[in-house]
Structure formats: structure tokens, C-alpha cells
Coordinates of C-alpha atoms (C1' of nucleotides) in Angstrom, one line a residue:
Chain A
M1 CA -43.3 -31.6 7.0
P2 CA -45.5 -29.6 6.4
D3 CA -46.0 -27.2 7.8
S4 CA -48.7 -24.9 8.5
I5 CA -48.0 -21.3 9.2
A6 CA -48.5 -21.7 12.6
D7 CA -45.6 -24.2 12.7
L8 CA -43.6 -21.0 11.2
V9 CA -44.3 -19.1 14.2
E10 CA -41.5 -18.7 16.7
T11 CA -42.3 -20.3 19.5
P12 CA -41.8 -18.7 23.0
E13 CA -39.5 -21.2 23.7
S14 CA -37.2 -20.8 21.3
G15 CA -35.1 -17.6 22.1
D16 CA -33.5 -15.8 19.5
A17 CA -30.1 -15.4 20.5
A18 CA -30.0 -19.0 19.5
T19 CA -31.4 -19.3 16.0
S20 CA -29.6 -20.8 13.7
L21 CA -28.7 -19.5 10.4
Y22 CA -31.0 -21.3 8.3
Q23 CA -33.8 -20.5 10.8
R24 CA -32.6 -16.6 10.5
I25 CA -32.8 -17.2 6.7
L26 CA -36.2 -18.4 6.6
N27 CA -37.7 -15.6 9.2
D28 CA -36.4 -12.8 7.3
I29 CA -37.8 -14.2 4.0
R30 CA -41.0 -15.0 5.7
D31 CA -41.2 -11.2 7.5
R32 CA -40.8 -10.1 4.0
I33 CA -43.6 -11.8 2.6
V34 CA -46.3 -11.5 5.6
S35 CA -45.2 -7.5 5.4
G36 CA -45.8 -7.5 1.7
E37 CA -42.6 -6.3 0.8
W38 CA -42.6 -9.3 -1.4
E39 CA -45.8 -9.7 -3.1
P40 CA -48.0 -13.0 -4.2
G41 CA -46.1 -13.8 -7.4
Y42 CA -42.6 -12.3 -7.0
R43 CA -39.5 -14.3 -7.3
I44 CA -37.5 -14.5 -5.0
P45 CA -33.6 -14.5 -5.3
F46 CA -32.5 -17.5 -6.1
E47 CA -30.7 -20.5 -3.7
H48 CA -27.2 -19.4 -4.9
E49 CA -28.2 -15.7 -4.9
L50 CA -29.1 -17.1 -0.7
T51 CA -25.9 -18.4 -0.5
E52 CA -23.8 -15.8 -1.6
E53 CA -25.7 -12.7 0.5
Y54 CA -25.7 -14.8 3.7
G55 CA -22.4 -16.6 2.8
C56 CA -23.2 -19.9 3.6
S57 CA -23.6 -23.3 1.6
R58 CA -26.8 -23.8 -0.7
M59 CA -27.9 -26.6 1.2
T60 CA -28.6 -24.4 4.1
V61 CA -30.4 -22.0 1.8
N62 CA -32.1 -25.1 0.6
K63 CA -33.0 -26.1 4.0
A64 CA -34.9 -22.5 4.7
L65 CA -37.1 -22.3 1.1
S66 CA -37.7 -25.8 1.4
Q67 CA -39.6 -25.0 4.4
L68 CA -41.4 -22.2 3.6
A69 CA -42.5 -24.0 0.6
K70 CA -43.8 -26.9 2.6
A71 CA -45.5 -23.9 4.5
G72 CA -47.0 -22.7 1.6
L73 CA -45.3 -19.4 1.3
I74 CA -43.5 -20.0 -0.9
E75 CA -43.9 -22.5 -4.4
R76 CA -40.5 -23.5 -6.0
R77 CA -40.5 -24.4 -9.5
R78 CA -37.5 -26.4 -11.3
R79 CA -35.8 -24.1 -13.9
S80 CA -37.5 -20.8 -13.0
G81 CA -37.0 -20.4 -9.0
S82 CA -39.3 -19.5 -6.1
F83 CA -42.5 -17.5 -6.2
V84 CA -44.8 -16.0 -3.3
R85 CA -48.0 -17.6 -3.6
R86 CA -50.9 -15.7 -2.7
P87 CA -51.2 -13.9 0.8
Q88 CA -51.9 -16.1 4.2
S89 CA -54.7 -14.9 6.3
Q90 CA -54.0 -13.5 9.9
A91 CA -53.4 -15.4 13.0
A92 CA -56.5 -15.0 15.2
V93 CA -55.9 -13.3 18.7
L94 CA -58.0 -15.3 21.0
E95 CA -58.3 -13.1 24.6
I96 CA -57.8 -14.8 27.8
H97 CA -61.2 -15.1 29.6
D98 CA -61.7 -14.9 32.6
I99 CA -64.5 -17.5 34.0
R100 CA -65.7 -15.7 36.6
I101 CA -66.8 -12.9 34.3
E102 CA -67.5 -15.1 31.6
V103 CA -70.3 -16.8 34.6
E104 CA -71.3 -13.4 35.4
A105 CA -72.3 -12.3 32.5
L106 CA -74.6 -15.3 32.2
G107 CA -76.2 -13.8 35.3
L108 CA -75.5 -16.5 37.6
P109 CA -73.7 -16.7 40.3
Y110 CA -70.0 -17.8 40.2
R111 CA -68.4 -19.9 42.9
Y112 CA -64.9 -21.3 42.9
E113 CA -63.8 -24.9 44.2
L114 CA -60.3 -25.9 45.2
M115 CA -60.4 -29.6 44.9
S116 CA -56.2 -30.3 45.3
Q117 CA -53.1 -29.2 45.4
I118 CA -50.2 -30.9 45.1
K119 CA -46.4 -29.9 45.1
R120 CA -43.6 -32.4 43.4
R121 CA -40.7 -32.5 41.3
A122 CA -41.5 -32.7 37.1
G123 CA -42.2 -35.9 35.5
A124 CA -42.2 -36.4 31.9
G125 CA -45.9 -36.5 31.8
D126 CA -45.7 -32.7 33.0
R127 CA -42.7 -32.2 30.3
D128 CA -45.1 -32.5 27.7
R129 CA -47.1 -30.0 29.5
L130 CA -45.3 -27.2 30.4
G131 CA -42.3 -27.8 28.3
S132 CA -39.6 -30.3 28.0
S133 CA -37.1 -27.3 29.2
V134 CA -38.9 -27.6 32.8
S135 CA -37.1 -29.2 35.7
G136 CA -37.3 -28.9 39.5
Q137 CA -40.9 -28.2 41.6
L138 CA -43.9 -27.5 40.4
L139 CA -47.5 -26.9 41.6
A140 CA -50.2 -29.3 40.2
L141 CA -54.0 -28.1 41.2
K142 CA -57.3 -28.7 40.4
C143 CA -60.4 -26.5 40.7
R144 CA -63.9 -26.4 40.0
H145 CA -66.0 -23.2 38.8
H146 CA -69.3 -23.3 39.5
A147 CA -72.6 -21.3 37.6
G148 CA -75.1 -21.0 39.8
A149 CA -75.8 -24.5 41.5
R150 CA -74.0 -26.5 38.4
P151 CA -70.4 -26.8 37.9
F152 CA -69.3 -24.9 34.9
C153 CA -66.0 -26.4 34.0
V154 CA -62.8 -27.8 35.7
E155 CA -59.4 -26.2 35.8
D156 CA -56.3 -28.8 35.6
R157 CA -52.9 -26.6 36.1
L158 CA -49.5 -26.9 36.5
I159 CA -47.5 -23.8 37.7
N160 CA -43.5 -24.1 37.1
L161 CA -42.5 -22.7 40.4
A162 CA -39.2 -21.9 38.9
A163 CA -41.0 -18.9 36.9
V164 CA -43.3 -18.3 40.0
P165 CA -41.5 -19.1 43.4
E166 CA -44.3 -17.0 45.4
A167 CA -47.3 -20.0 44.3
A168 CA -45.7 -22.2 46.6
D169 CA -47.1 -19.9 49.4
E170 CA -50.1 -19.3 48.1
E171 CA -53.4 -20.9 49.3
F172 CA -55.7 -20.6 45.9
I173 CA -59.0 -21.5 48.7
E174 CA -60.4 -18.3 47.8
T175 CA -58.6 -17.0 44.8
A176 CA -58.2 -18.8 41.5
P177 CA -55.3 -19.1 40.0
G178 CA -55.8 -18.1 37.0
P179 CA -56.8 -14.1 38.4
W180 CA -53.8 -15.0 40.8
L181 CA -51.1 -15.5 38.3
I182 CA -52.1 -12.6 36.0
G183 CA -51.4 -10.3 39.1
Q184 CA -48.2 -12.1 39.8
V185 CA -46.2 -12.7 36.5
P186 CA -46.5 -10.5 33.2
W187 CA -47.2 -12.8 30.3
S188 CA -45.3 -12.7 27.2
A189 CA -46.6 -15.4 25.0
A190 CA -49.4 -17.9 25.5
E191 CA -50.8 -20.9 23.1
H192 CA -54.3 -22.4 23.2
V193 CA -54.8 -25.6 21.7
I194 CA -58.7 -25.9 21.7
R195 CA -60.3 -29.5 21.1
A196 CA -63.6 -31.4 21.3
A197 CA -63.0 -34.6 24.1
A198 CA -65.5 -37.1 25.2
A199 CA -65.4 -36.9 29.0
D200 CA -63.6 -39.7 31.1
A201 CA -64.9 -40.9 34.2
E202 CA -63.3 -38.5 36.2
T203 CA -64.3 -35.7 34.4
A204 CA -68.0 -36.5 33.9
A205 CA -68.2 -37.2 37.8
D206 CA -66.4 -33.5 38.3
L207 CA -69.2 -32.0 35.7
G208 CA -72.0 -33.9 36.4
L209 CA -72.0 -35.6 32.5
S210 CA -72.3 -39.1 32.0
A211 CA -68.6 -40.9 30.8
G212 CA -68.7 -40.3 27.2
A213 CA -70.2 -36.8 26.6
P214 CA -69.2 -34.6 24.5
C215 CA -66.8 -31.5 25.9
L216 CA -65.0 -28.7 24.9
V217 CA -61.1 -28.5 26.2
I218 CA -59.2 -25.4 26.1
E219 CA -55.6 -26.0 26.9
R220 CA -53.2 -23.1 27.1
R221 CA -49.6 -22.5 27.9
T222 CA -48.1 -19.1 29.1
W223 CA -45.1 -18.0 28.8
S224 CA -42.9 -15.2 30.7
A225 CA -40.4 -14.1 29.1
E226 CA -39.5 -17.2 27.5
R227 CA -39.5 -19.5 30.8
P228 CA -42.8 -21.5 30.9
V229 CA -45.2 -20.2 33.5
T230 CA -48.2 -22.3 33.4
H231 CA -50.5 -24.8 31.8
V232 CA -53.9 -25.0 32.3
R233 CA -56.8 -27.4 31.0
F234 CA -60.1 -26.2 31.1
T235 CA -63.2 -28.8 30.2
Y236 CA -66.4 -27.7 29.4
P237 CA -69.4 -29.7 29.0
A238 CA -70.3 -29.3 24.9
N239 CA -73.1 -26.4 24.8
A240 CA -72.3 -24.8 27.7
H241 CA -69.3 -22.8 26.1
A242 CA -67.8 -21.9 22.8
V243 CA -65.4 -19.8 21.7
V244 CA -65.1 -16.9 19.7
A245 CA -63.0 -15.1 17.8
R246 CA -63.0 -12.0 15.9
F247 CA -60.4 -10.9 13.6
T248 CA -59.9 -8.4 10.5
P249 CA -56.6 -8.3 8.1
S250 CA -56.0 -4.6 9.0
D251 CA -54.8 -6.0 12.4
S252 CA -51.5 -7.0 11.7
Chain B
M1 CA -40.6 -22.1 12.8
P2 CA -40.8 -24.8 11.6
D3 CA -41.5 -26.8 9.3
S4 CA -41.2 -29.1 7.3
I5 CA -44.7 -31.5 7.2
A6 CA -44.8 -30.8 3.7
D7 CA -42.8 -33.5 3.1
L8 CA -45.0 -35.8 5.2
V9 CA -47.5 -35.8 2.6
E10 CA -47.8 -39.0 0.2
T11 CA -49.4 -38.6 -3.1
P12 CA -52.3 -40.7 -3.3
E13 CA -50.5 -42.3 -6.6
S14 CA -47.3 -42.9 -5.3
G15 CA -46.1 -45.9 -4.6
D16 CA -42.4 -46.5 -3.1
A17 CA -40.7 -45.9 -6.6
A18 CA -41.7 -42.2 -7.0
T19 CA -40.9 -41.3 -3.4
S20 CA -37.7 -40.0 -1.9
L21 CA -35.8 -42.1 0.9
Y22 CA -36.3 -39.3 3.8
Q23 CA -39.7 -39.3 2.2
R24 CA -40.6 -43.2 3.0
I25 CA -38.1 -43.1 6.0
L26 CA -40.7 -40.5 7.3
N27 CA -44.2 -41.9 6.1
D28 CA -42.8 -45.4 8.1
I29 CA -42.5 -43.5 11.3
R30 CA -45.5 -42.0 11.1
D31 CA -47.5 -44.7 9.9
R32 CA -46.1 -46.8 13.3
I33 CA -47.2 -43.9 15.1
V34 CA -50.6 -43.2 14.1
S35 CA -51.6 -46.5 13.9
G36 CA -51.1 -47.2 17.5
E37 CA -47.8 -49.4 17.4
W38 CA -45.6 -47.0 18.4
E39 CA -47.7 -45.6 21.4
P40 CA -46.7 -41.8 23.2
G41 CA -43.5 -42.0 24.9
Y42 CA -42.1 -44.5 22.7
R43 CA -38.8 -44.1 22.0
I44 CA -38.3 -44.7 18.7
P45 CA -34.8 -45.9 17.2
F46 CA -32.1 -43.7 17.3
E47 CA -30.3 -42.3 14.1
H48 CA -27.6 -44.8 13.7
E49 CA -30.1 -47.5 13.9
L50 CA -32.5 -46.0 11.1
T51 CA -29.4 -45.3 9.0
E52 CA -28.0 -49.2 9.5
E53 CA -31.7 -50.3 8.8
Y54 CA -32.1 -47.7 6.0
G55 CA -29.1 -48.4 4.6
C56 CA -28.4 -44.8 4.5
S57 CA -26.5 -41.6 5.4
R58 CA -27.2 -39.9 8.9
M59 CA -28.3 -37.1 6.8
T60 CA -31.6 -38.5 5.1
V61 CA -32.8 -40.3 8.2
N62 CA -31.9 -36.5 10.2
K63 CA -34.2 -34.8 7.6
A64 CA -37.2 -37.6 8.5
L65 CA -37.0 -37.0 12.3
S66 CA -36.4 -33.3 12.0
Q67 CA -39.6 -32.8 10.2
L68 CA -41.4 -35.1 11.9
A69 CA -40.3 -33.3 15.3
K70 CA -41.7 -30.1 13.3
A71 CA -44.8 -31.8 12.8
G72 CA -45.4 -32.4 16.0
L73 CA -45.6 -35.9 15.8
I74 CA -42.2 -36.9 17.9
E75 CA -39.9 -34.7 20.2
R76 CA -37.0 -35.0 19.9
R77 CA -34.3 -34.6 23.2
R78 CA -30.6 -34.9 23.2
R79 CA -28.5 -37.1 24.6
S80 CA -31.8 -39.1 25.3
G81 CA -33.6 -40.1 21.6
S82 CA -36.5 -38.9 19.8
F83 CA -40.1 -40.3 21.7
V84 CA -43.5 -40.5 20.3
R85 CA -45.8 -37.7 21.4
R86 CA -49.0 -37.6 22.6
P87 CA -51.5 -36.9 19.9
Q88 CA -51.9 -33.5 19.1
S89 CA -52.9 -32.1 15.5
Q90 CA -51.4 -29.0 14.8
A91 CA -53.5 -27.7 12.6
A92 CA -54.3 -24.1 12.8
V93 CA -57.8 -23.8 11.4
L94 CA -57.6 -19.9 12.3
E95 CA -54.8 -19.3 10.5
I96 CA -55.0 -21.2 7.4
H97 CA -58.6 -21.2 6.2
D98 CA -57.4 -24.0 3.4
I99 CA -58.5 -27.5 4.7
R100 CA -56.5 -29.2 2.0
I101 CA -53.3 -27.7 3.8
E102 CA -54.2 -29.2 6.5
V103 CA -55.1 -32.2 6.2
E104 CA -51.5 -32.4 4.1
A105 CA -50.0 -31.2 7.0
L106 CA -50.9 -34.3 8.1
G107 CA -48.8 -36.3 5.9
L108 CA -52.1 -37.6 4.2
P109 CA -53.8 -37.5 0.3
Y110 CA -56.4 -34.8 0.5
R111 CA -59.4 -35.4 -1.4
Y112 CA -62.3 -33.0 -1.8
E113 CA -66.1 -34.2 -2.7
L114 CA -69.2 -32.3 -3.1
M115 CA -72.5 -33.6 -1.6
S116 CA -75.2 -31.4 -2.6
Q117 CA -75.8 -28.0 -4.3
I118 CA -79.3 -26.1 -3.7
K119 CA -80.0 -22.6 -4.8
R120 CA -82.8 -21.0 -2.9
R121 CA -84.2 -17.9 -1.4
A122 CA -83.0 -16.9 1.9
G123 CA -85.4 -18.2 5.0
A124 CA -85.0 -17.6 8.5
G125 CA -83.1 -19.8 9.3
D126 CA -80.2 -18.5 6.5
R127 CA -80.6 -15.4 8.4
D128 CA -79.6 -16.6 11.7
R129 CA -76.3 -17.9 9.8
L130 CA -75.4 -15.5 7.4
G131 CA -76.7 -12.4 9.6
S132 CA -80.0 -10.5 9.5
S133 CA -79.4 -8.4 6.3
V134 CA -79.3 -11.2 4.1
S135 CA -82.3 -11.3 1.7
G136 CA -82.6 -12.8 -1.9
Q137 CA -80.9 -16.1 -3.5
L138 CA -78.4 -17.9 -1.9
L139 CA -76.3 -21.0 -2.7
A140 CA -76.5 -23.7 0.2
L141 CA -73.7 -26.2 -0.2
K142 CA -72.6 -29.4 1.3
C143 CA -69.0 -30.9 1.1
R144 CA -66.6 -33.5 2.6
H145 CA -63.2 -33.5 2.7
H146 CA -61.2 -37.0 3.1
A147 CA -57.8 -37.3 4.5
G148 CA -56.6 -40.8 2.8
A149 CA -59.4 -43.4 3.2
R150 CA -61.2 -41.5 6.0
P151 CA -63.4 -38.7 6.2
F152 CA -61.6 -35.6 7.6
C153 CA -64.7 -33.1 8.0
V154 CA -67.9 -32.3 6.8
E155 CA -68.5 -28.6 5.0
D156 CA -72.0 -27.1 5.4
R157 CA -71.7 -23.7 3.8
L158 CA -73.9 -20.7 2.6
I159 CA -72.7 -18.4 0.0
N160 CA -75.1 -15.0 0.0
L161 CA -75.5 -14.8 -3.7
A162 CA -76.1 -11.3 -3.8
A163 CA -72.4 -10.6 -2.9
V164 CA -70.8 -13.2 -4.7
P165 CA -73.1 -13.2 -7.7
E166 CA -70.4 -15.6 -9.9
A167 CA -71.0 -18.3 -7.7
A168 CA -74.4 -19.3 -9.0
D169 CA -72.3 -20.9 -12.4
E170 CA -69.7 -22.3 -10.7
E171 CA -69.9 -26.1 -10.3
F172 CA -67.9 -26.4 -7.0
I173 CA -67.2 -30.4 -8.5
E174 CA -63.5 -29.7 -8.7
T175 CA -62.4 -27.4 -6.5
A176 CA -63.4 -26.7 -3.0
P177 CA -65.8 -23.6 -2.1
G178 CA -63.1 -22.6 0.2
P179 CA -60.5 -21.9 -1.7
W180 CA -62.7 -20.6 -4.9
L181 CA -64.3 -17.9 -2.7
I182 CA -60.8 -16.7 -1.2
G183 CA -59.8 -16.1 -4.7
Q184 CA -63.3 -14.3 -5.9
V185 CA -63.5 -12.1 -2.9
P186 CA -61.6 -10.3 -0.2
W187 CA -62.6 -10.9 3.1
S188 CA -62.7 -7.8 5.7
A189 CA -63.8 -9.3 8.9
A190 CA -64.6 -12.9 9.8
E191 CA -65.3 -14.5 13.1
H192 CA -65.1 -17.7 14.4
V193 CA -66.7 -19.6 16.9
I194 CA -65.6 -22.8 18.0
R195 CA -67.0 -25.1 20.2
A196 CA -67.8 -29.2 20.9
A197 CA -71.1 -31.3 20.2
A198 CA -72.6 -34.6 19.7
A199 CA -72.8 -35.8 16.3
D200 CA -76.5 -36.2 14.9
A201 CA -77.6 -39.1 12.6
E202 CA -76.6 -37.1 9.8
T203 CA -73.2 -35.4 10.5
A204 CA -72.4 -39.1 12.3
A205 CA -73.1 -41.1 9.0
D206 CA -71.3 -38.6 7.1
L207 CA -68.4 -38.9 9.0
G208 CA -68.1 -42.7 10.1
L209 CA -68.8 -42.1 13.6
S210 CA -71.9 -43.1 15.6
A211 CA -74.0 -41.1 16.8
G212 CA -73.4 -38.7 19.7
A213 CA -70.0 -38.9 19.4
P214 CA -67.6 -35.7 20.3
C215 CA -66.9 -33.4 17.6
L216 CA -65.2 -30.1 17.1
V217 CA -67.5 -27.8 15.3
I218 CA -66.1 -24.1 13.7
E219 CA -68.2 -21.7 12.5
R220 CA -66.5 -19.2 10.1
R221 CA -69.0 -15.7 9.1
T222 CA -67.4 -13.6 6.6
W223 CA -67.9 -10.0 5.8
S224 CA -66.8 -8.2 2.5
A225 CA -67.0 -4.3 3.3
E226 CA -69.7 -4.7 5.9
R227 CA -71.6 -7.2 3.6
P228 CA -72.3 -11.0 4.7
V229 CA -70.5 -12.9 2.2
T230 CA -70.6 -16.7 3.6
H231 CA -71.2 -19.1 6.6
V232 CA -69.1 -21.9 7.2
R233 CA -69.9 -25.1 9.8
F234 CA -66.8 -26.6 9.8
T235 CA -67.5 -30.6 11.8
Y236 CA -64.6 -32.7 13.1
P237 CA -64.7 -35.5 14.5
A238 CA -63.2 -35.2 18.2
N239 CA -59.6 -36.0 18.2
A240 CA -58.6 -35.4 14.7
H241 CA -58.5 -31.7 15.2
A242 CA -57.5 -29.1 17.2
V243 CA -57.0 -25.3 17.1
V244 CA -54.3 -24.0 17.9
A245 CA -53.3 -20.3 18.0
R246 CA -50.4 -18.9 19.2
F247 CA -49.8 -14.6 20.0
T248 CA -48.5 -12.4 22.0
P249 CA -49.7 -8.9 23.6
S250 CA -47.9 -7.0 21.4
D251 CA -50.0 -8.2 18.5
S252 CA -53.6 -6.7 19.8
Chain C
dC1 C1' -22.5 -38.8 50.7
dT2 C1' -22.5 -35.2 48.4
dT3 C1' -21.0 -32.5 44.8
dT4 C1' -18.4 -31.4 40.5
dC5 C1' -16.3 -31.9 36.5
dA6 C1' -15.1 -34.9 32.7
dA7 C1' -16.5 -38.6 28.8
dT8 C1' -20.1 -40.1 26.6
dT9 C1' -24.0 -39.7 23.7
dA10 C1' -27.5 -37.9 20.3
dT11 C1' -29.0 -34.8 18.4
dG12 C1' -28.4 -30.0 15.6
dT13 C1' -26.6 -27.8 12.6
dA14 C1' -23.3 -26.7 8.4
dT15 C1' -20.0 -27.6 4.6
dA16 C1' -18.5 -29.2 0.0
dT17 C1' -19.9 -32.3 -3.3
dA18 C1' -22.5 -35.4 -6.4
dC19 C1' -26.1 -36.7 -9.5
dA20 C1' -31.0 -36.9 -10.7
dT21 C1' -34.8 -34.0 -12.2
dA22 C1' -38.2 -30.6 -14.5
dT23 C1' -38.0 -26.8 -17.3
dC24 C1' -37.0 -23.7 -20.8
dT25 C1' -33.9 -21.6 -24.4
dA26 C1' -31.8 -21.9 -28.3
dA27 C1' -29.7 -24.8 -32.1
dG28 C1' -30.4 -27.5 -35.8
dC29 C1' -33.0 -30.6 -39.1
dG30 C1' -36.3 -31.6 -42.7
Chain D
dC1 C1' -41.5 -22.9 -40.6
dG2 C1' -42.7 -26.4 -37.6
dC3 C1' -40.4 -30.0 -35.0
dT4 C1' -36.8 -32.1 -32.6
dT5 C1' -32.6 -31.9 -29.6
dA6 C1' -29.2 -30.9 -26.9
dG7 C1' -27.5 -27.4 -23.5
dA8 C1' -28.2 -24.5 -19.8
dT9 C1' -30.6 -23.9 -15.6
dA10 C1' -32.7 -23.9 -10.9
dT11 C1' -34.4 -27.0 -7.6
dG12 C1' -34.5 -32.2 -5.4
dT13 C1' -32.3 -35.7 -3.0
dA14 C1' -28.4 -38.0 -1.0
dT15 C1' -23.7 -38.5 0.8
dA16 C1' -19.7 -38.1 4.0
dT17 C1' -17.6 -35.2 7.2
dA18 C1' -17.5 -32.1 10.9
dC19 C1' -18.2 -29.6 15.2
dA20 C1' -21.4 -27.8 18.3
dT21 C1' -24.7 -28.2 22.2
dA22 C1' -27.6 -30.6 25.5
dA23 C1' -28.2 -33.7 28.5
dT24 C1' -26.6 -38.0 31.1
dT25 C1' -23.3 -41.1 33.1
dG26 C1' -19.5 -42.1 36.0
dA27 C1' -15.5 -40.8 38.6
dA28 C1' -12.7 -38.4 41.1
dA29 C1' -12.4 -34.8 44.6
dG30 C1' -14.4 -32.6 48.9

DNA sequence: CTTTCAATTATGTATATACATATCTAAGCG
DNA sequence: CGCTTAGATATGTATATACATAATTGAAAG
């Protein structure tokens, strides 16, 4: 496994309380590396030293170190020890954008349209999107955002009613769910997945494209206090949209 | 955090003899997932079944499955079993700028290939990419990164020789320009643009796609001390790649 | 008929142990 | 002095075992 450094990031659904020992060891070492306390080339303590420090077995320490090695943060050499590798780069911050502002910035009139709204019990597919911990009622919305006369993007959203019960009484006819949610729930963490995909028949019809046309898909999962709040998938026609992220190493 | 996809890596020369058992189990399962034999939602055999099949202990099977779970290929649910997740790359381009690590994190052997290398004076199109302040010599590179037998992405790069004169003497046959630059120049700022696009004829040929196929394009401009260093455009086939970014408000 | 609770089951983590393997160190020999 | 060899050392993988935890099933109680 391997992981990428992204995998080393604590995901919101993994609480802090329930962390296992090997995870704690891993976090401790990772923190010392990314904070710069242990610089590249530094030899981190041997397994048997960490074993003593944490009062655990070598297997537990080994699990933490193996995963750090797979993540590329350290390099392990038999007989020599484990060494910090060159510093990892920073995570970029993507802004949570408001589509209205985006459209109006283009100088086009913005229009929002609710296409469907269904309240239902969470199924397996929903758990894929919101997180496996979700059970109970949720709200499935499909909306369309227009720029001038043309569709700008379609929005396919799930809202966890256990986290946001007020959403059940909201109509979402005038207000888009994104801005409404921001006013309701303070989010504590988010995850973006950005990818390209060919438009399926439904999406193509919604956006006025031909099936198979390239689209940019942005999915966002949001948590509030460790609890999944919403999953949303925006589908934009290619060329209508790009994501920009700027960052500097000094940010962290 | 995760982690352990590093073990998903199959070294090119690795036959069956040199690989460890847990790695072999991991590869077997991964292959069945990526080949489509086990579709998303499929329940893979329980640990105790794999224990029997491979004639090993549960810990060994568990190591393989845990790493697959961290790699995001499967989802594990207590009491229910382990299930194939819908395909989703966990590569984090914004965090890891090294495609080798990205490919290896997917458990595939990595290969780099230099396709062309041209030294020329900056023109108008180059200034669009590197910034208007650029004048003088620059290096234009085209490379291809492979994951296993298939092209993973093509890289189209400009290097400002005024900022990195050493690049003129580098061959870039063994080393990809990305890792080389990181070792040469400390970057102080970067900007990413991520978008979807239809493959043009040249890109389609390079990636083994049909023209018009949806692709994810990631462009990055990097500066060192206010001076443009490089502009690079990575083009990935859709479905082969996604960008993941996680963040919390406290980061910004 | 519904709710509650205990048993079952699969995974999650941890331990002690064992042997393999790579590599560095130092002793021994020509 | 240079080369070979044996030991020491740290990591790599595997085992058997144990108990914890989460989720589902089914039986008992209301």
C-alpha cells in the first residue's frame, strides 16, 4: 500500500479518541517530520527504541514505520535504520466556491433550478458517497445552475438529515442547497475529488451536450464535527470550467 | 492515515518467487478488481477463506486486505466482510508532485520515457504559459509516464533556462524533469489549473485513446523567488486519475 | 408486533516469537 | 596491506494467539 501522503491525512470520520496505538506512533513521527523538527536525512529512532518509548511490541512499531515508508515520508535501510526523506509538498487549499458568484463573475445572469427532491432512507450507494457510517433518512437533490440561457452545471446532492434535520422542511426552490447549508451548518472538514468523465445520457441531456462529451466532475464531501453532512457532485461541460489552486510552502 | 499502498507495488522484474506472500495476495485481489472480474459492490472472500486458500495465517491475509482498504480499492465492514469500492484513484496530485510515487501508489510498475527535447528562444505562446516576463532561452520537453504496460500520462513542460541554467546540460533520459527540478530549485509558489478536455489527435495517440476521449488536464506553474521556473501540463485519461484534496478551515 | 438484548461473526489491533535478509564491522588469513 | 569471512544489527515477513469492536441475527420479553 502505499500510500500517498494524502492517505496519511487523518480523515474526518476517523476520530481522535479511537486512534490505535500504531496510528498514534505514526502520527507522532509524521508530525515531527512535517513540522521540520526531524529534517531530511535525520535518522529516526530504531524500532527497538520506539518499542521502549511506547511500551509496545516491535510489530506495532513496525506497522507504523512500514506505512510511513510506503507513504514516502521515510526511507528504511536494513542494518542502518530509518531516515527522513525530502520534505513533502503542501496540500493545496481549494476554495469552496459559490456557483452564483462564479457565474456572475463571468458577467452572465445566474439562474437556479430545482429538478428533483427525494427524501429516502440511506442505501448502499448512498453510503459510498456520504460515508459508511450513515444510516437513516437523507435528502437527495438534483439541481441545475444556468449561466444566461445555457446550463452551467448540474448538481447532484445528498444531505444527511441526521446531521441537518432542518433540511427536511426546506423547499430549495428559491435557494440552492449549497448556500443554504453554509448558513446552517459550520463545516469542519471537506474533501474534494476532481476528475474528468464522459457525459452519460442523462447528464448530456441536462447540459445540452452530446453523450460522451468530456466533463469536469467535482465531488465534495463535507463533515461537521466528525459527522458527514453532505455529498455533492457538480458536473460541468469541459471548457466551461477549471479549478485553480494557488499555494506557497509558507502556508503551513 | 493510511497507508500502505506501497506494498501494492509490483516491481517490474518481480516474478512470483521474490514477492512476499502478503504482496502476492494483495496483487491477486487487486488484479481481479482492476480487471473488472470483481465489480464494485462484490464481496471478496472473508479473511478465513483466504487463509485457507493461501494456506497462511490470518495476519498475513489481514495485512494484504488492510492495505487494499487504505489504498481505497476495497471497503471493510465488520461483521459483513470486505467489498470492492467503485473505482476511484486516491492519487493526490496537489500533494505529491512525483508521478512515480503516484503510479507506485496504485501498485503498478513505473516507467518514464523522454519523447522530445528542444532548446529554443521564448515565443509568444511560451509567454502565455510561463508568464509575460520570460525572454531568452528555454527548454521544451515532452515526456510520457507509464503505469505497467499502459501510458499513465503525458507531460509537456517548459523550463526557463534563465532561472535554471543547469537544465541545459541535463539529459532527462533517466530522470524525469519534475523530480530533477525539485532537487535543483526550491519553489516558492505554485499555481494549479485543473480542467477537463477532449483529447486532440496527438494526445490521443500518445495515450492510446481515441480522439475526443475525455481527459483530465493539470497545469502547474512554479516560481522561485518571483521568477517563473517551469510550466508543466499533465494530461491523464479520464477514469485513470482523479485529484483529491482534503482540508479544514483552520488550514487557511 | 415491536422492542431489547445477547450471541455470533468478521474485522481491528496488539503481543511474543521466529527466521530471513541486507548491510555494516571487525577479525582472520594470505 | 588487501581480501575474505564471520558476527552483529536492523529491518522484513510470517505465525499463533488473544482480546476488542462493530454490526447483524435471532430469540426473549414487553
